[in-house]
Short mmCIF file of C-alpha atoms in Angstrom, two decimals:
data_model
loop_
_atom_site.label_atom_id
_atom_site.label_comp_id
_atom_site.label_asym_id
_atom_site.label_seq_id
_atom_site.Cartn_x
_atom_site.Cartn_y
_atom_site.Cartn_z
CA MET A 1 0.00 0.00 0.00
CA PHE A 2 2.94 2.32 0.72
CA ASP A 3 5.90 2.73 -1.60
CA PRO A 4 9.52 2.88 -0.38
CA LEU A 5 10.88 6.41 -0.09
CA HIS A 6 13.92 5.22 -2.06
CA PRO A 7 14.53 1.83 -3.74
CA GLY A 8 15.67 -0.75 -1.22
CA GLU A 9 14.97 1.49 1.77
CA SER A 10 12.75 0.46 4.69
CA ARG A 11 11.15 3.91 4.94
CA ARG A 12 7.74 3.94 3.29
CA HIS A 13 6.20 7.08 1.88
CA ALA A 14 2.56 8.17 1.62
CA PRO A 15 2.29 11.43 -0.40
CA ALA A 16 -1.10 12.30 1.13
CA THR A 17 0.54 12.49 4.55
CA GLU A 18 2.52 15.55 3.48
CA ARG A 19 -0.69 17.27 2.38
CA HIS A 20 -2.95 16.72 5.34
CA ARG A 21 -0.59 16.73 8.31
CA ALA A 22 -0.78 20.52 8.79
CA PRO A 23 -4.58 20.59 9.19
CA ILE A 24 -4.45 17.57 11.50
CA LEU A 25 -1.70 19.21 13.55
CA GLU A 26 -3.88 22.30 13.92
CA VAL A 27 -6.50 20.16 15.65
CA LEU A 28 -3.95 18.25 17.73
CA ARG A 29 -2.45 21.46 19.11
CA ARG A 30 -5.85 22.48 20.43
CA VAL A 31 -7.24 19.13 21.60
CA LEU A 32 -4.29 17.13 22.97
CA PRO A 33 -3.07 17.68 26.51
CA PRO A 34 0.14 19.75 26.68
CA GLN A 35 2.01 16.83 28.26
CA GLY A 36 1.65 13.08 28.57
CA LEU A 37 1.63 9.98 26.39
CA VAL A 38 -0.15 10.05 23.02
CA LEU A 39 -0.76 6.61 21.54
CA GLU A 40 -1.10 6.57 17.76
CA VAL A 41 -2.96 3.46 16.61
CA ALA A 42 -2.10 2.37 13.06
CA SER A 43 0.84 4.71 12.44
CA GLY A 44 1.30 3.67 8.82
CA THR A 45 4.62 4.81 7.38
CA GLY A 46 5.66 6.80 10.47
CA GLN A 47 5.59 10.19 8.73
CA HIS A 48 2.81 11.43 10.99
CA ALA A 49 4.58 10.19 14.10
CA VAL A 50 7.75 12.11 13.27
CA ALA A 51 5.94 15.28 12.21
CA PHE A 52 3.69 15.41 15.26
CA ALA A 53 6.37 14.46 17.78
CA GLU A 54 8.59 17.21 16.38
CA ALA A 55 5.79 19.80 16.47
CA LEU A 56 4.55 18.79 19.95
CA PRO A 57 7.70 18.44 22.10
CA GLY A 58 5.72 18.44 25.35
CA VAL A 59 4.11 15.08 24.64
CA THR A 60 5.61 11.63 24.24
CA TRP A 61 4.44 10.11 20.96
CA GLN A 62 3.93 6.34 20.93
CA PRO A 63 3.48 4.95 17.39
CA SER A 64 2.19 1.46 16.66
CA ALA A 65 1.52 -0.88 13.74
CA PRO A 66 0.66 -4.58 13.44
CA ASP A 67 2.73 -4.95 10.25
CA PRO A 68 6.47 -5.53 10.89
CA ASP A 69 7.41 -3.79 7.63
CA LEU A 70 5.53 -0.68 8.72
CA ARG A 71 7.17 -0.79 12.14
CA ASP A 72 10.52 -0.85 10.34
CA SER A 73 9.40 2.16 8.32
CA VAL A 74 8.46 4.02 11.50
CA ARG A 75 11.85 3.19 13.01
CA SER A 76 13.66 4.44 9.93
CA TRP A 77 11.78 7.76 9.92
CA ALA A 78 12.39 8.07 13.68
CA ALA A 79 16.11 7.35 13.32
CA ALA A 80 16.46 10.10 10.73
CA ALA A 81 14.59 12.58 12.96
CA ALA A 82 16.37 11.63 16.23
CA LEU A 83 13.57 12.91 18.47
CA THR A 84 13.74 12.19 22.19
CA ASN A 85 9.94 12.23 22.61
CA LEU A 86 9.26 9.60 19.93
CA ARG A 87 9.11 6.00 21.15
CA ASP A 88 9.83 2.77 19.32
CA PRO A 89 6.68 1.50 17.56
CA LEU A 90 4.56 -1.10 19.32
CA ASP A 91 3.24 -4.28 17.72
CA LEU A 92 -0.42 -3.39 18.27
CA ASP A 93 -3.46 -4.81 16.50
CA ALA A 94 -6.45 -2.56 17.20
CA ALA A 95 -8.83 -5.53 17.14
CA ALA A 96 -6.86 -7.49 19.76
CA PRO A 97 -8.39 -7.76 23.25
CA ASP A 98 -5.06 -6.92 24.89
CA TRP A 99 -2.75 -4.08 23.91
CA PRO A 100 0.96 -3.79 24.84
CA VAL A 101 0.36 -0.49 26.67
CA ARG A 102 -1.50 0.09 29.92
CA SER A 103 -2.36 3.79 29.90
CA ALA A 104 -2.30 6.87 27.71
CA ASP A 105 -3.36 10.49 27.97
CA ALA A 106 -4.72 10.60 24.39
CA VAL A 107 -5.25 8.21 21.49
CA VAL A 108 -5.00 9.22 17.83
CA CYS A 109 -6.10 7.07 14.88
CA ILE A 110 -5.70 8.43 11.34
CA ASN A 111 -7.17 6.81 8.23
CA MET A 112 -7.73 3.38 9.73
CA ILE A 113 -11.36 2.49 10.41
CA HIS A 114 -12.45 2.70 6.76
CA ILE A 115 -9.62 0.45 5.50
CA ALA A 116 -10.02 -2.21 8.17
CA PRO A 117 -12.85 -4.52 9.23
CA TRP A 118 -15.42 -3.03 11.61
CA GLU A 119 -13.94 -5.27 14.32
CA ALA A 120 -10.84 -3.07 14.25
CA ALA A 121 -12.95 -0.01 15.06
CA LEU A 122 -14.70 -1.86 17.89
CA GLY A 123 -11.32 -2.94 19.24
CA LEU A 124 -10.06 0.64 18.97
CA PHE A 125 -12.93 1.96 21.08
CA ALA A 126 -12.58 -0.81 23.67
CA GLY A 127 -8.80 -0.43 23.90
CA ALA A 128 -8.90 3.36 24.14
CA ALA A 129 -11.56 3.12 26.84
CA ARG A 130 -9.23 0.88 28.88
CA LEU A 131 -6.30 3.27 28.54
CA LEU A 132 -7.68 6.79 28.79
CA PRO A 133 -8.58 8.75 31.91
CA THR A 134 -11.93 10.50 32.21
CA GLY A 135 -11.96 13.34 29.70
CA GLY A 136 -9.08 11.89 27.71
CA PRO A 137 -9.47 12.40 23.94
CA LEU A 138 -9.72 9.81 21.20
CA LEU A 139 -9.26 11.48 17.79
CA LEU A 140 -10.31 9.83 14.54
CA TYR A 141 -9.46 11.23 11.11
CA GLY A 142 -10.91 10.14 7.80
CA PRO A 143 -14.04 10.16 5.64
CA PHE A 144 -17.43 9.57 7.28
CA THR A 145 -21.07 9.51 6.26
CA ARG A 146 -23.73 11.24 8.33
CA GLY A 147 -27.17 9.72 8.42
CA GLY A 148 -25.99 7.33 5.71
CA LEU A 149 -25.21 10.20 3.34
CA HIS A 150 -21.81 11.00 1.84
CA SER A 151 -20.53 14.57 2.03
CA ALA A 152 -19.27 14.47 -1.58
CA THR A 153 -19.54 12.33 -4.70
CA SER A 154 -15.81 11.63 -4.44
CA ASN A 155 -16.39 10.05 -1.01
CA ALA A 156 -19.15 7.85 -2.45
CA ALA A 157 -16.82 6.68 -5.21
CA PHE A 158 -14.05 6.06 -2.69
CA ASP A 159 -16.46 4.03 -0.54
CA ALA A 160 -17.46 1.89 -3.52
CA ASP A 161 -13.81 1.30 -4.41
CA LEU A 162 -12.98 0.24 -0.85
CA LYS A 163 -15.85 -2.24 -0.74
CA ALA A 164 -14.84 -3.63 -4.13
CA ARG A 165 -11.36 -4.30 -2.81
CA ASN A 166 -12.61 -5.77 0.47
CA PRO A 167 -16.29 -6.08 1.45
CA ALA A 168 -15.29 -5.63 5.12
CA TRP A 169 -13.94 -2.15 4.39
CA GLY A 170 -15.86 1.04 3.75
CA VAL A 171 -16.55 4.59 4.88
CA ARG A 172 -18.16 4.42 8.33
CA ASP A 173 -21.27 6.28 9.39
CA LEU A 174 -20.76 8.78 12.17
CA ASP A 175 -23.87 7.64 14.03
CA ALA A 176 -22.62 4.03 13.99
CA VAL A 177 -19.26 5.21 15.30
CA GLU A 178 -20.86 7.11 18.15
CA ARG A 179 -23.07 4.16 19.06
CA ALA A 180 -20.12 1.76 19.05
CA ALA A 181 -17.85 4.00 21.13
CA ALA A 182 -19.10 2.85 24.53
CA GLY A 183 -17.52 4.89 27.30
CA PHE A 184 -17.02 7.92 25.07
CA ALA A 185 -18.98 11.08 24.35
CA LEU A 186 -18.84 12.74 20.94
CA ALA A 187 -17.33 16.12 21.79
CA GLU A 188 -16.53 17.81 18.49
CA LEU A 189 -16.40 17.45 14.70
CA VAL A 190 -13.85 19.30 12.60
CA GLU A 191 -14.20 19.68 8.83
CA MET A 192 -10.91 18.81 7.13
CA PRO A 193 -9.46 18.85 3.60
CA ALA A 194 -10.62 16.34 0.98
CA ASN A 195 -14.08 16.04 2.57
CA ASN A 196 -12.67 14.36 5.68
CA LEU A 197 -13.55 14.89 9.33
CA THR A 198 -11.65 14.82 12.57
CA VAL A 199 -13.93 13.27 15.17
CA VAL A 200 -13.10 14.11 18.79
CA LEU A 201 -14.44 11.66 21.36
CA ARG A 202 -13.79 12.06 25.07
CA ARG A 203 -13.71 9.36 27.74
CA ASP A 204 -16.97 9.62 29.64
CA GLU A 205 -18.19 6.99 32.07
CA ALA A 206 -21.73 8.40 31.92
CA SER A 207 -21.95 7.54 28.22
CA LEU A 208 -21.82 3.85 29.10
CA GLN A 209 -25.43 4.19 30.18
CA GLY A 210 -28.14 4.21 27.54
CA THR A 211 -25.87 3.88 24.51
CA ASP A 212 -28.29 1.59 22.68
CA ALA A 213 -31.13 4.05 23.21
CA ARG A 214 -29.57 6.83 21.13
CA PRO A 215 -31.76 7.73 18.15
CA ALA A 216 -30.42 6.85 14.72
CA ALA A 217 -30.40 10.44 13.48
CA VAL A 218 -27.83 13.05 12.52
CA ARG A 219 -26.75 14.89 15.65
CA THR A 220 -27.10 18.67 15.56
CA ASP A 221 -25.84 19.43 19.08
CA ILE A 222 -22.15 18.65 18.47
CA PRO A 223 -19.78 21.60 17.89
CA LEU A 224 -18.68 21.72 14.25
CA ARG A 225 -15.43 23.49 13.47
CA ARG A 226 -13.45 24.08 10.32
CA VAL A 227 -9.66 24.11 10.36
CA GLY A 228 -8.16 27.47 9.52
CA THR A 229 -5.57 26.00 7.15
CA LEU A 230 -8.03 24.28 4.84
CA PRO A 231 -6.43 23.84 1.40
CA ASP A 232 -8.50 22.79 -1.58
CA PHE A 233 -8.05 19.04 -2.04
CA THR A 234 -11.53 18.57 -3.50
CA GLY A 235 -11.88 15.20 -5.20
CA GLU A 236 -8.69 13.70 -3.74
CA ARG A 237 -9.39 10.51 -1.84
CA THR A 238 -5.87 9.45 -0.92
CA GLY A 239 -5.70 11.61 2.22
#
């Protein structure tokens, strides 16, 4: 899925990462705690991990990936950056019932739940709920539908392509995400480039009660923001 940065090199490169990391960082600066451990689930190539650890020196960034080749890529990017607040990547499968980390102050997951089986999303919510303190944020980035509707025709085409490649993949509906995220409250939505959203969930014990009773309707009471650095990536579905 990711090409080597140079032939024969372990570092992988995802061009979309270079385009959308600035808008994501804008949200991270505002939402993440100023200090503590940030667990990134499904770190991909490691480009995000290096960029965010460098930009946020107060936090300790913990990358992870279940694929050994991607963990090698993360290590290669980290070695080149030589950052003291960037940890070695963990072998972490979001769907696994046990994770190799016991606590975190925030969890970040970028572009995973639509290119993984739904069980990975369920595992992400369960694992983050085990790790985070009350009020701790879980941030998701990617395309979402709302009330079953896509925000753009390019997202609908992307969804169809994902399902053609793997029927277990696909753009997730925001209402389904909220219902599945037991122990979390949907705190904020942020409009991002390329018709994506950043979804901010916060650990909330009270939300464990009555989750199944939530109406299947588009929520209108959640703050909706728009990042200030919103470039025009209309139609691009690689980011």
